[in-house]
mmCIF file with all atom_site columns, C-alpha atoms in Angstrom:
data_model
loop_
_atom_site.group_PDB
_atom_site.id
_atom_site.type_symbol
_atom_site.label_atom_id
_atom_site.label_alt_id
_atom_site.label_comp_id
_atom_site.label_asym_id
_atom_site.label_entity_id
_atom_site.label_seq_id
_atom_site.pdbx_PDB_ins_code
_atom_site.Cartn_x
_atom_site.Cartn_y
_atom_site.Cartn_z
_atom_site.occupancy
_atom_site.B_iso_or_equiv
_atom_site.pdbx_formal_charge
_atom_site.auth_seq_id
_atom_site.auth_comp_id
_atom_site.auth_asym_id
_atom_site.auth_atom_id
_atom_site.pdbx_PDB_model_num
ATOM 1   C CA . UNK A 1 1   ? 0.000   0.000  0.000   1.00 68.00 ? 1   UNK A CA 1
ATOM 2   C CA . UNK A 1 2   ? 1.328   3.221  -0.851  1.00 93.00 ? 2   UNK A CA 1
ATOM 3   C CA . UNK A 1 3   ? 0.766   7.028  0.850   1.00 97.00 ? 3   UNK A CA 1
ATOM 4   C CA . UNK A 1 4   ? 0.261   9.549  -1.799  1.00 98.00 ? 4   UNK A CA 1
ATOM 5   C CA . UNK A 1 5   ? 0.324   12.884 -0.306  1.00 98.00 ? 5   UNK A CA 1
ATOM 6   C CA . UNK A 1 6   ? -1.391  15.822 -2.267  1.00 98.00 ? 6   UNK A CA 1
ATOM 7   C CA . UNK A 1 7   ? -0.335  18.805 -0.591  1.00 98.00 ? 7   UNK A CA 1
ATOM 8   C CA . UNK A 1 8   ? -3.055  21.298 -1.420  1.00 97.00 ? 8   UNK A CA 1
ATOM 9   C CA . UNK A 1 9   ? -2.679  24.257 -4.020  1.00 97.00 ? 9   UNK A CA 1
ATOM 10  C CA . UNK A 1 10  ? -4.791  26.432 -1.310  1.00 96.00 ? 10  UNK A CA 1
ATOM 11  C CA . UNK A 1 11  ? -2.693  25.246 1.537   1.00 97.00 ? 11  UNK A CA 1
ATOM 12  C CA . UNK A 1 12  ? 0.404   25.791 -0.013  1.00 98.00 ? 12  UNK A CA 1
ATOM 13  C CA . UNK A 1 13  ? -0.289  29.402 -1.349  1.00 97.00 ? 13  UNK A CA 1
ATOM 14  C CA . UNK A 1 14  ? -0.918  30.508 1.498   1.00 96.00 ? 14  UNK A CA 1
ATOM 15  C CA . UNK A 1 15  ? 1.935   28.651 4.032   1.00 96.00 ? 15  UNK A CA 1
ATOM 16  C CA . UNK A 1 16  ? 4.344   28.018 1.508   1.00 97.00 ? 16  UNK A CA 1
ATOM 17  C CA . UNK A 1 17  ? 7.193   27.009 4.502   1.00 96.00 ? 17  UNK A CA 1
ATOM 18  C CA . UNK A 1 18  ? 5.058   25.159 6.409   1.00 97.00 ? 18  UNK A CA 1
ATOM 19  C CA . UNK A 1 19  ? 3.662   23.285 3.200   1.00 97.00 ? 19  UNK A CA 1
ATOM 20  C CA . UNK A 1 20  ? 7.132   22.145 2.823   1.00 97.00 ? 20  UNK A CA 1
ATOM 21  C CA . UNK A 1 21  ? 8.104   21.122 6.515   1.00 97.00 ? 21  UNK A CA 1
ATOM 22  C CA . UNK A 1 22  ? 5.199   18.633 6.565   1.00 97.00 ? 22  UNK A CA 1
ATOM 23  C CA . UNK A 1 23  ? 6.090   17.293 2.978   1.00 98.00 ? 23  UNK A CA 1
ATOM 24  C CA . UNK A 1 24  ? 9.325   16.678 4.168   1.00 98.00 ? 24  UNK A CA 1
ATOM 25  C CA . UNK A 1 25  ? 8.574   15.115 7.394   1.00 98.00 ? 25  UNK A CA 1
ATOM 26  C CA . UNK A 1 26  ? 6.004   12.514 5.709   1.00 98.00 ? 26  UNK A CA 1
ATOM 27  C CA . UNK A 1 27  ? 8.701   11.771 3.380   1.00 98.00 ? 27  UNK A CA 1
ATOM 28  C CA . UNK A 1 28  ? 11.035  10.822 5.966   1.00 97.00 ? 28  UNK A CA 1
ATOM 29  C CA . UNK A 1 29  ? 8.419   9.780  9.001   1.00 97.00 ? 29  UNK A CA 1
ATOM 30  C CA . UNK A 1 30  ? 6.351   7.472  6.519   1.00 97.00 ? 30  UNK A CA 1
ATOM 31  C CA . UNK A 1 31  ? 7.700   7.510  2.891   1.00 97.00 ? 31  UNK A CA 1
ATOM 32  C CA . UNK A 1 32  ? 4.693   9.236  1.614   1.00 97.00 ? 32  UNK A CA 1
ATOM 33  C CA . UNK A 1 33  ? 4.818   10.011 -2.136  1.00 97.00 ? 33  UNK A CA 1
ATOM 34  C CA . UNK A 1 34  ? 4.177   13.907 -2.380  1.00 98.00 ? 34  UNK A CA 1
ATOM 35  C CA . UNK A 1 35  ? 2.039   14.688 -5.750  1.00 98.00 ? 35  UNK A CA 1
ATOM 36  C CA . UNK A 1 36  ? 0.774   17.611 -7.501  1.00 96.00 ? 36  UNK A CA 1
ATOM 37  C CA . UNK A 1 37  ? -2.522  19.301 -7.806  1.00 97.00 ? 37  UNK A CA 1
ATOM 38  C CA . UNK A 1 38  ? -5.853  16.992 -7.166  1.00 97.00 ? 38  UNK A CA 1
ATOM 39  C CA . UNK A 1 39  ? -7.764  17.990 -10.022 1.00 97.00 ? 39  UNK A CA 1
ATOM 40  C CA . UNK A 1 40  ? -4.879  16.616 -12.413 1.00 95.00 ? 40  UNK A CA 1
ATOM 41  C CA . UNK A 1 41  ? -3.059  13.865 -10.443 1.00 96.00 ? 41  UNK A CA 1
ATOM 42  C CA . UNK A 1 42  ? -6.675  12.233 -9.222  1.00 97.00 ? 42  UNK A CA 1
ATOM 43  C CA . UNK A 1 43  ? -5.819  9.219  -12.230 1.00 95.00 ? 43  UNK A CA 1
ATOM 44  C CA . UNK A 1 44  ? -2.612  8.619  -10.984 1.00 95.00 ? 44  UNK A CA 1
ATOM 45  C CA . UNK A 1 45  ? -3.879  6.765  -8.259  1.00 97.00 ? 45  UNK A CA 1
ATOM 46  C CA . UNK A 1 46  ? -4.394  2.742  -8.209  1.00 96.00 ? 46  UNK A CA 1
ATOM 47  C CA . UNK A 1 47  ? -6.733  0.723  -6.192  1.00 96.00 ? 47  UNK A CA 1
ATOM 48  C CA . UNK A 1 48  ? -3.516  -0.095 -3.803  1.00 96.00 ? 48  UNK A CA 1
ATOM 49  C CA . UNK A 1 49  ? -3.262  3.645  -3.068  1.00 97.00 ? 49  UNK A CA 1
ATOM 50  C CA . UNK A 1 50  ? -4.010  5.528  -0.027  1.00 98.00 ? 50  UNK A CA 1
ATOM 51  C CA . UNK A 1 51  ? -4.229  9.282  -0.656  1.00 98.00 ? 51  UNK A CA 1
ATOM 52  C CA . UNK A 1 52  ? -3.679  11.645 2.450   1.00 98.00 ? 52  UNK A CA 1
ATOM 53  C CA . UNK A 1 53  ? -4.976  15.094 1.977   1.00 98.00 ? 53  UNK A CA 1
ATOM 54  C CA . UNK A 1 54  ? -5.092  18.572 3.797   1.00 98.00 ? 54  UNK A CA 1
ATOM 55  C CA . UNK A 1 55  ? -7.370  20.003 1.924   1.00 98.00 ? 55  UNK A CA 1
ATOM 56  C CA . UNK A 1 56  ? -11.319 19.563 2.173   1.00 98.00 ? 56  UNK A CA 1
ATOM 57  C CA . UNK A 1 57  ? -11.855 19.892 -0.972  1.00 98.00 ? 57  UNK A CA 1
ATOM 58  C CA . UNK A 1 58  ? -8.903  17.279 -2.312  1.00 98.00 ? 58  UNK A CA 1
ATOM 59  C CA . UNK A 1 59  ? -10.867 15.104 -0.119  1.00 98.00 ? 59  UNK A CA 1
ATOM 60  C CA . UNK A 1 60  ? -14.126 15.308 -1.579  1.00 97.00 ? 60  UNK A CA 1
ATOM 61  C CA . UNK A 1 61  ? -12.667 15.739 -5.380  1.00 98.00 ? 61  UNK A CA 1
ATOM 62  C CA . UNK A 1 62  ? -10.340 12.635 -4.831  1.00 98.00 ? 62  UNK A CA 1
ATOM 63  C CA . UNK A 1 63  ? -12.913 10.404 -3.427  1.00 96.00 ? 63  UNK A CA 1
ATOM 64  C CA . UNK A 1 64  ? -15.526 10.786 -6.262  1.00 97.00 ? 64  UNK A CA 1
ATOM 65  C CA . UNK A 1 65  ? -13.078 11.277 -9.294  1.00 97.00 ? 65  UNK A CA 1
ATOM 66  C CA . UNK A 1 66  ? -10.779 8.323  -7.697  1.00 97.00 ? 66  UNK A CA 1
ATOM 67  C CA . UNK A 1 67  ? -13.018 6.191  -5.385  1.00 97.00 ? 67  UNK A CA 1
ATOM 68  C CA . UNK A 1 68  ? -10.797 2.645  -5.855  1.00 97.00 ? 68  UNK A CA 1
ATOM 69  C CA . UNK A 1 69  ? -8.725  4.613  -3.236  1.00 98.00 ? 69  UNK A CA 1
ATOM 70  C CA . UNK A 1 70  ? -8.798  5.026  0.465   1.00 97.00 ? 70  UNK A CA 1
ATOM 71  C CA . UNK A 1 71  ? -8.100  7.965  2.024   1.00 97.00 ? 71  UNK A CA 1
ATOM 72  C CA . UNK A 1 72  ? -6.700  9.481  5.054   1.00 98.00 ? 72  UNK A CA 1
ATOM 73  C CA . UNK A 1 73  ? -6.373  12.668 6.221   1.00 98.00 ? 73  UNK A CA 1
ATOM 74  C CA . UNK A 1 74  ? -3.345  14.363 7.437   1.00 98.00 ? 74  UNK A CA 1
ATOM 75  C CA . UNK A 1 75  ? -4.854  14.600 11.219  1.00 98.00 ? 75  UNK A CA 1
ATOM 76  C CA . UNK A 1 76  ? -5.835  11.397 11.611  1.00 98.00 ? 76  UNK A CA 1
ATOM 77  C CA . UNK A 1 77  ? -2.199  10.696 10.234  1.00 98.00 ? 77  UNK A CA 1
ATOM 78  C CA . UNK A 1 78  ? -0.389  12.718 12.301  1.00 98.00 ? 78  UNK A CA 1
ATOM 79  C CA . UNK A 1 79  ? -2.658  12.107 15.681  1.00 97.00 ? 79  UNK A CA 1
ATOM 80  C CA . UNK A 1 80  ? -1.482  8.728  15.555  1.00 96.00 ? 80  UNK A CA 1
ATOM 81  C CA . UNK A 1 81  ? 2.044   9.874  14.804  1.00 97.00 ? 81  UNK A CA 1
ATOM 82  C CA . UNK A 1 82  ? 4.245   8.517  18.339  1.00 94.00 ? 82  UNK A CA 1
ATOM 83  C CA . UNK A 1 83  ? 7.419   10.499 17.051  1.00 96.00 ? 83  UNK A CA 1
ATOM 84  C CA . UNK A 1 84  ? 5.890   14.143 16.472  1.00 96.00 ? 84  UNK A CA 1
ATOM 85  C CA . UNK A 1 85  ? 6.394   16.543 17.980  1.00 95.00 ? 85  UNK A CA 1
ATOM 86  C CA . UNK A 1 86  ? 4.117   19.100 19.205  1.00 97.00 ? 86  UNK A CA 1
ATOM 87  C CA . UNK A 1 87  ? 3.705   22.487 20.622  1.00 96.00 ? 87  UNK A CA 1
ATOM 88  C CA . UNK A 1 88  ? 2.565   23.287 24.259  1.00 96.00 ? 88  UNK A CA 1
ATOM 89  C CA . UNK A 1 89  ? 0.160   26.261 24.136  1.00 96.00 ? 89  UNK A CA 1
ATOM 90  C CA . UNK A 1 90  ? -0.507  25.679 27.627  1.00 95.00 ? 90  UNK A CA 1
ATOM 91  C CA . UNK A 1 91  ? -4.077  25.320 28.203  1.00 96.00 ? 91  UNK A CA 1
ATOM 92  C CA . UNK A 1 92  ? -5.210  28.228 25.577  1.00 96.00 ? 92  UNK A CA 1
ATOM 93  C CA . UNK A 1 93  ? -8.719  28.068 24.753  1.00 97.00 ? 93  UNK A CA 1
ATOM 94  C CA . UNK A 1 94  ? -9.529  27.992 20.787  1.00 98.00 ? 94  UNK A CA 1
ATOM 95  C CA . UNK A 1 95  ? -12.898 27.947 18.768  1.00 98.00 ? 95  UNK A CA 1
ATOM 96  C CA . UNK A 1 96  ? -12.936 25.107 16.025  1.00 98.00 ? 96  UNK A CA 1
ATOM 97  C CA . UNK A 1 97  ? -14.682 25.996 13.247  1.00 98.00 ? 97  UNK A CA 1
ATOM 98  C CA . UNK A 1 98  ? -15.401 23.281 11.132  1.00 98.00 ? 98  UNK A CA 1
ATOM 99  C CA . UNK A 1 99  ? -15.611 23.116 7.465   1.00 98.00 ? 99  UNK A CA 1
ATOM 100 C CA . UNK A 1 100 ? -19.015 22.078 5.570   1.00 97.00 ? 100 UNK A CA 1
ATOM 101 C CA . UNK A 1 101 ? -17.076 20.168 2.523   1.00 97.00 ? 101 UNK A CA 1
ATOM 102 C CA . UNK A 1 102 ? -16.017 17.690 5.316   1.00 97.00 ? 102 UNK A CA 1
ATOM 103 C CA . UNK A 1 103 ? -18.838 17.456 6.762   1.00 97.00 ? 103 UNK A CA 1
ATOM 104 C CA . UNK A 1 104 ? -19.689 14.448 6.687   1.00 97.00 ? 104 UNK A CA 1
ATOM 105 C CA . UNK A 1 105 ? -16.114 13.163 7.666   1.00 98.00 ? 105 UNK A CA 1
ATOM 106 C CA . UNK A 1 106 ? -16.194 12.187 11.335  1.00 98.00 ? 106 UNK A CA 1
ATOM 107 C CA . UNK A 1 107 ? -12.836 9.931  11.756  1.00 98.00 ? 107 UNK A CA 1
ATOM 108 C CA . UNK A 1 108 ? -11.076 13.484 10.143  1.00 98.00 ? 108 UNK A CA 1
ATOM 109 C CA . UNK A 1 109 ? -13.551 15.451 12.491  1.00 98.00 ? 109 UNK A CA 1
ATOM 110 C CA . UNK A 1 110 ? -12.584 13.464 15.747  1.00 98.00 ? 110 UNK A CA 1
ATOM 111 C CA . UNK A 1 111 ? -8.761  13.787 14.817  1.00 98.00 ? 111 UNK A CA 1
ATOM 112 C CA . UNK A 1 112 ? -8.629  17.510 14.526  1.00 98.00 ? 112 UNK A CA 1
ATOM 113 C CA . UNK A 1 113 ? -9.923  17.226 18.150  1.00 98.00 ? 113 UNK A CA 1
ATOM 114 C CA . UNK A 1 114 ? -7.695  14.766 18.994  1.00 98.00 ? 114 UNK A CA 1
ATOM 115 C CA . UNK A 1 115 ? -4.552  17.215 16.958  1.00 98.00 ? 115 UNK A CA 1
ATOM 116 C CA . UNK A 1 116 ? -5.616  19.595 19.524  1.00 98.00 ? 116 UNK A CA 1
ATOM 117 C CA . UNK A 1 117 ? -5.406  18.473 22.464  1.00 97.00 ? 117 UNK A CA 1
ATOM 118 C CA . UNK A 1 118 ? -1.938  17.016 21.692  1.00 97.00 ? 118 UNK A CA 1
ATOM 119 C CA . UNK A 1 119 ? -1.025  20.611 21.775  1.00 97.00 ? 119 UNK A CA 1
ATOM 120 C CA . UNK A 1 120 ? -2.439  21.208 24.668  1.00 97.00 ? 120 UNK A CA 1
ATOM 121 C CA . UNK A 1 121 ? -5.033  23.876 23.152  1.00 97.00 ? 121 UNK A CA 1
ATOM 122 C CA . UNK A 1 122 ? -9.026  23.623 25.174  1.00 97.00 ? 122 UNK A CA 1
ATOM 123 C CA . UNK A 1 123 ? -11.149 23.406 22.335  1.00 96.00 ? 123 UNK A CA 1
ATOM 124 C CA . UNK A 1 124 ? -14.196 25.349 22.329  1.00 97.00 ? 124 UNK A CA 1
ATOM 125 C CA . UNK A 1 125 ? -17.606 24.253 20.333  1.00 98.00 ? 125 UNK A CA 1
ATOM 126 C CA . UNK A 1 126 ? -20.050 26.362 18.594  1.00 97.00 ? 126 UNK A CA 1
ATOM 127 C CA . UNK A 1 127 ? -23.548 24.678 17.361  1.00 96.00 ? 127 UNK A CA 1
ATOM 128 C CA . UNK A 1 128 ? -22.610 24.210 13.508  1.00 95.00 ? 128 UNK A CA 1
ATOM 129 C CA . UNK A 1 129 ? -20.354 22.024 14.230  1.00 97.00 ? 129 UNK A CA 1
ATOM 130 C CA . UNK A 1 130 ? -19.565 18.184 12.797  1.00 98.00 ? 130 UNK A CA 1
ATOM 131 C CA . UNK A 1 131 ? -22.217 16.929 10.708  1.00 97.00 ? 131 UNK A CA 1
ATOM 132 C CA . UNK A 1 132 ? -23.802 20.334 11.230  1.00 97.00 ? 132 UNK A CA 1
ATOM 133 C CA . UNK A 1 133 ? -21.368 22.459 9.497   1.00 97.00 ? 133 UNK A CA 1
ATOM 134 C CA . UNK A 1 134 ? -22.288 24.719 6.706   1.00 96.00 ? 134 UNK A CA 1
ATOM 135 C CA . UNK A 1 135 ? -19.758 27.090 6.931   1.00 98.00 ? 135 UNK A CA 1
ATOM 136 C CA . UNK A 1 136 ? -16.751 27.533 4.256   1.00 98.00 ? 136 UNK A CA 1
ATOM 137 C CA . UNK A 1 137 ? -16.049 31.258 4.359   1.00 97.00 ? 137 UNK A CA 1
ATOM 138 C CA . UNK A 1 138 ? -17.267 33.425 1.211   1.00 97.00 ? 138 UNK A CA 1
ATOM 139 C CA . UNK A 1 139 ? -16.720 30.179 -1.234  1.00 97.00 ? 139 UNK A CA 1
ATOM 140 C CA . UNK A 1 140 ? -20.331 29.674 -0.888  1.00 97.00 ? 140 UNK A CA 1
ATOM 141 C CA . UNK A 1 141 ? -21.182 33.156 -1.990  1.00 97.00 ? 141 UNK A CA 1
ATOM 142 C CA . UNK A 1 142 ? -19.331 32.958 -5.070  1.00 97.00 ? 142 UNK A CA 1
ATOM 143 C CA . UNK A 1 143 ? -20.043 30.809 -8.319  1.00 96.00 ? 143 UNK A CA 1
ATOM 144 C CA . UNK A 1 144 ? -18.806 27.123 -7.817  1.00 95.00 ? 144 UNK A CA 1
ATOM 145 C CA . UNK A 1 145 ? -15.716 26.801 -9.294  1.00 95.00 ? 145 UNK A CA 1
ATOM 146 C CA . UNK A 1 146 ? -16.235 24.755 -12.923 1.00 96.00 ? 146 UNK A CA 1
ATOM 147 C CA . UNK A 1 147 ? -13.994 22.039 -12.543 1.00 96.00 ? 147 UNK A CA 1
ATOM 148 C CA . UNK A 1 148 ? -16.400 20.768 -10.052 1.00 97.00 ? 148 UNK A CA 1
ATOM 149 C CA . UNK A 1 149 ? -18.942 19.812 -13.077 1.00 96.00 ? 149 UNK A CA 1
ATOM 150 C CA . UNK A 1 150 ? -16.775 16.771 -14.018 1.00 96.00 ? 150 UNK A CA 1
ATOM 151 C CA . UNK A 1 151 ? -14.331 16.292 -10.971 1.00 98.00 ? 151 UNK A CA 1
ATOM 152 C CA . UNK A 1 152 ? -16.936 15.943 -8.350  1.00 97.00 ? 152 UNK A CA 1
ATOM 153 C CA . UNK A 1 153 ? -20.542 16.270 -9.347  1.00 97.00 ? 153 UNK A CA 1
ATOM 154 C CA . UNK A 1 154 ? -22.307 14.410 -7.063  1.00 96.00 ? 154 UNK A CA 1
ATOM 155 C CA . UNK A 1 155 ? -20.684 16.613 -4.244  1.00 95.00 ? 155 UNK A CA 1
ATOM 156 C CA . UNK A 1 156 ? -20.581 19.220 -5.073  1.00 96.00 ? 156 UNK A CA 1
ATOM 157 C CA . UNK A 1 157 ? -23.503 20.250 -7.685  1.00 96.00 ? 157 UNK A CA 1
ATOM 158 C CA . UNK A 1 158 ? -26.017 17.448 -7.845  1.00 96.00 ? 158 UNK A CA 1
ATOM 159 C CA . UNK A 1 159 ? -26.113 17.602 -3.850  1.00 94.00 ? 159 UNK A CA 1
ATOM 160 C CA . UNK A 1 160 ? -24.748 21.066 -2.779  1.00 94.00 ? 160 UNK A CA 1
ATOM 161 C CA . UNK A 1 161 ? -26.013 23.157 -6.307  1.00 90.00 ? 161 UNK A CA 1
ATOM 162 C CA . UNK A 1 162 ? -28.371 25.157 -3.786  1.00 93.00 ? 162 UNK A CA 1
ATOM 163 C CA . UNK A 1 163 ? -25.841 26.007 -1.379  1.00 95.00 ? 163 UNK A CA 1
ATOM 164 C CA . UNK A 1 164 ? -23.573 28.242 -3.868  1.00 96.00 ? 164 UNK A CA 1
ATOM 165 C CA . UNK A 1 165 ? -25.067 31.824 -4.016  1.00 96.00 ? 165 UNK A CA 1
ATOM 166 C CA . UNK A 1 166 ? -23.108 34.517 -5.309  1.00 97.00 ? 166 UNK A CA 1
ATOM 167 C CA . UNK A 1 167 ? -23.395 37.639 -4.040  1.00 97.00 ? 167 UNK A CA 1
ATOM 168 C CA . UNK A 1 168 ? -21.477 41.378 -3.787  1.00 97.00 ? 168 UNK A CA 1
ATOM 169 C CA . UNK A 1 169 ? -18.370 41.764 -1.949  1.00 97.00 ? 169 UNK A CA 1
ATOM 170 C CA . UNK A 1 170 ? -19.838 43.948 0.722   1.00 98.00 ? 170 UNK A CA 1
ATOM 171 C CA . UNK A 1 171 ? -22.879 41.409 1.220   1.00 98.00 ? 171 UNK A CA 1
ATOM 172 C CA . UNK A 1 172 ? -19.469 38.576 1.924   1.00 98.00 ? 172 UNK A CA 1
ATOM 173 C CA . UNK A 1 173 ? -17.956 41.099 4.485   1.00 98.00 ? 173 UNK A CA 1
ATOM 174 C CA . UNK A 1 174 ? -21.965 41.709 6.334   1.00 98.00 ? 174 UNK A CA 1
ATOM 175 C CA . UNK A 1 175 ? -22.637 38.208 6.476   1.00 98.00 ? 175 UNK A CA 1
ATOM 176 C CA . UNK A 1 176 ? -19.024 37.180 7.552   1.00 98.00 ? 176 UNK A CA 1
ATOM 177 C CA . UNK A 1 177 ? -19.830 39.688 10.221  1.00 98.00 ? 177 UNK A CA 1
ATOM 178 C CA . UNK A 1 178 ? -22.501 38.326 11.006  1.00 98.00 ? 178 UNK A CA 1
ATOM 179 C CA . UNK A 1 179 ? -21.067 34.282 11.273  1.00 98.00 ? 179 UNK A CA 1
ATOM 180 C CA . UNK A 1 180 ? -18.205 35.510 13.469  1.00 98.00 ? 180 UNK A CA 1
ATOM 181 C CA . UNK A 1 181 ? -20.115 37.259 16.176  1.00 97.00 ? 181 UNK A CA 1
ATOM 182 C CA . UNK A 1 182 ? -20.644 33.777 17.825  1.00 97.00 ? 182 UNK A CA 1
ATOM 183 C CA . UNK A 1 183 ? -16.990 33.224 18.502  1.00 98.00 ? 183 UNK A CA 1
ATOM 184 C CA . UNK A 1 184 ? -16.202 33.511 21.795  1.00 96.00 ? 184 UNK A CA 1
ATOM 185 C CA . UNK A 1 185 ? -12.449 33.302 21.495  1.00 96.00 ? 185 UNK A CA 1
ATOM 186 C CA . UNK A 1 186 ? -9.816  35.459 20.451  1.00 93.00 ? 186 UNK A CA 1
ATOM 187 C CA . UNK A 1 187 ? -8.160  32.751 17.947  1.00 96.00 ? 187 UNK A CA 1
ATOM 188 C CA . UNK A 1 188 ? -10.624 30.543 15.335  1.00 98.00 ? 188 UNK A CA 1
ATOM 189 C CA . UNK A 1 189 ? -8.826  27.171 14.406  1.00 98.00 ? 189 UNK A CA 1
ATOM 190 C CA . UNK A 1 190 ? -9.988  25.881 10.925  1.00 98.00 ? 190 UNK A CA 1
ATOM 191 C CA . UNK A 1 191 ? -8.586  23.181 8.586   1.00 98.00 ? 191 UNK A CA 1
ATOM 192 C CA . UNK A 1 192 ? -9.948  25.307 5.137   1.00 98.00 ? 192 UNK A CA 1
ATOM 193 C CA . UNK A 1 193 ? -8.203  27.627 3.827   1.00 98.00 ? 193 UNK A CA 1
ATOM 194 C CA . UNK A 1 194 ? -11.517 29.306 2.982   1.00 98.00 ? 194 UNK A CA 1
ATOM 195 C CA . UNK A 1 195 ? -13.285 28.983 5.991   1.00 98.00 ? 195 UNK A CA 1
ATOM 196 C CA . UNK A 1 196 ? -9.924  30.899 7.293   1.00 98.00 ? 196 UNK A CA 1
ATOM 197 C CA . UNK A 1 197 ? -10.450 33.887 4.502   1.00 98.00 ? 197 UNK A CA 1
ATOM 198 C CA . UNK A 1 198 ? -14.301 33.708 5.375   1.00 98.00 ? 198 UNK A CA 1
ATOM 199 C CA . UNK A 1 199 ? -12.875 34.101 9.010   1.00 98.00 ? 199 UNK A CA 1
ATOM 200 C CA . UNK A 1 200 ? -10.485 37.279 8.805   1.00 97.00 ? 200 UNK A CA 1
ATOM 201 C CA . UNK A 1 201 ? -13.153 39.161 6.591   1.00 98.00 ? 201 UNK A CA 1
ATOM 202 C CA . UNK A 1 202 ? -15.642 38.654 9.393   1.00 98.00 ? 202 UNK A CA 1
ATOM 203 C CA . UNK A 1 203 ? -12.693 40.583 11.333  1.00 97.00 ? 203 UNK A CA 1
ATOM 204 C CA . UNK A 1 204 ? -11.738 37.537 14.104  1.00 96.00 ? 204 UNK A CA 1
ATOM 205 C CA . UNK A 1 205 ? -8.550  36.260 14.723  1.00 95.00 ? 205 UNK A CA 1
ATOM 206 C CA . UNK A 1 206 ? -8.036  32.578 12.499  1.00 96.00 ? 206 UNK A CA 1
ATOM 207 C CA . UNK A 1 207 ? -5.450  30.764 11.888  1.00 98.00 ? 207 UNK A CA 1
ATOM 208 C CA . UNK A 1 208 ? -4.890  27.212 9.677   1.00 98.00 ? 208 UNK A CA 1
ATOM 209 C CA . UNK A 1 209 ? -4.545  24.295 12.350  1.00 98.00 ? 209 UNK A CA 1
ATOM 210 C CA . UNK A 1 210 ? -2.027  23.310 10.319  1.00 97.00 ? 210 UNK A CA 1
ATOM 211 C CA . UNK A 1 211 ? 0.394   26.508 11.013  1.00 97.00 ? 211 UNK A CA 1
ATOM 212 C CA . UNK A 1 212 ? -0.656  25.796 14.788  1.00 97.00 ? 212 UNK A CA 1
ATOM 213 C CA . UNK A 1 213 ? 1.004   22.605 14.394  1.00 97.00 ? 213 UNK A CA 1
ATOM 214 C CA . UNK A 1 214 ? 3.773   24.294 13.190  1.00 94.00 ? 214 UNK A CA 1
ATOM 215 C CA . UNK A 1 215 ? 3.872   26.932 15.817  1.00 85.00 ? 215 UNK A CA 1
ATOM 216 C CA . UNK A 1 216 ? 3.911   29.801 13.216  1.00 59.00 ? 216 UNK A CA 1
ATOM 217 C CA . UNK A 1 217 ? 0.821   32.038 13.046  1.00 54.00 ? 217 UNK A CA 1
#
């Protein structure tokens, strides 16, 4: 069985160091295989293939464009990692916020948990949470992006069409507002790189859990 790591486009634009130090420690830790963008390297993989992903939406393209493999996300990877090592934020309450293209991903869900409390970070709840998340910053007020027509159509238009609706730039910034006055912490902790832009518009503190691995925010 073989890891194939696909690093994230989103991810990587916007920690471009820390994209790299986890590359490089799966290569070494695990002898992952690091590929290229979903949406192109989907056919390399074979039925023997385990794809570990970062991104929500590599997850959902990956598993309807390539479902002959499993997948694993890079939480659940690293949460059962006995070597890593983490940061000590010493007991610092965060808000998870999680992300409505994973929905329906509890082992993922229950390892982000799981990723922080190994840093010793309280996590903090709001209602829309798990399999009630509908959140995903201003990506759901903006057209859905095309490639999702042939890449993942079941997921993303035949069941989520409605969901998508476009609207001004100042109607994003009100009704990120509006999301973020529920937060009850300084710091937001999201695993989507959107649900972090859809975060900082709304004018709270968020950072990718991912750079709070990496003790760089």
């Amino acid at each position: 069985m073989a890891l194939i790591y696909f690093p994230g486009c989103k991810y990587t634009a916007h920690s471009p160091e820390n994209s790299k130090r986890l590359q490089a420690y799966l290569q070494e830790r695990f002898a992952v295989t690091v590929t290229g963008c979903c949406s192109k390297n989907y056919q390399t993989l074979s039925g023997q293939d385990t794809f570990v992903f970062v991104c929500p939406t590599c997850w959902a393209i990956l598993r309807e464009s390539a479902p002959h493999a499993k997948s694993l996300s890079i939480w659940e990877l690293l949460a059962g990692d006995e070597r890593f090592l983490w940061p000590d934020y010493q007991g610092r309450t965060v808000t998870i916020q999680d992300c409505w293209r994973t929905f329906d991903n509890r082992g993922m869900q229950n390892a982000v948990r799981t990723v922080i409390k190994r840093m010793n970070l309280k996590a903090l709840e709001i209602d829309d949470s798990y399999d009630k998340a509908g959140f995903c910053g201003v990506s759901l007020l903006k057209p859905y992006s095309p490639r999702y027509e042939y890449l993942a159509p079941v997921r993303f238009i035949q069941n989520a069409g409605h969901k998508f609706s476009p609207c001004s730039e100042e109607e994003q910034k009100i009704l990120m507002k509006e999301h973020c006055r529920q937060y009850l912490t300084d710091t937001v902790a999201c695993y989507c790189t959107g649900c972090l832009e859809g975060i900082r518009i709304g004018g709270v503190g968020g950072v990718h859990l991912m750079d709070l691995v990496f003790n760089s925010f």
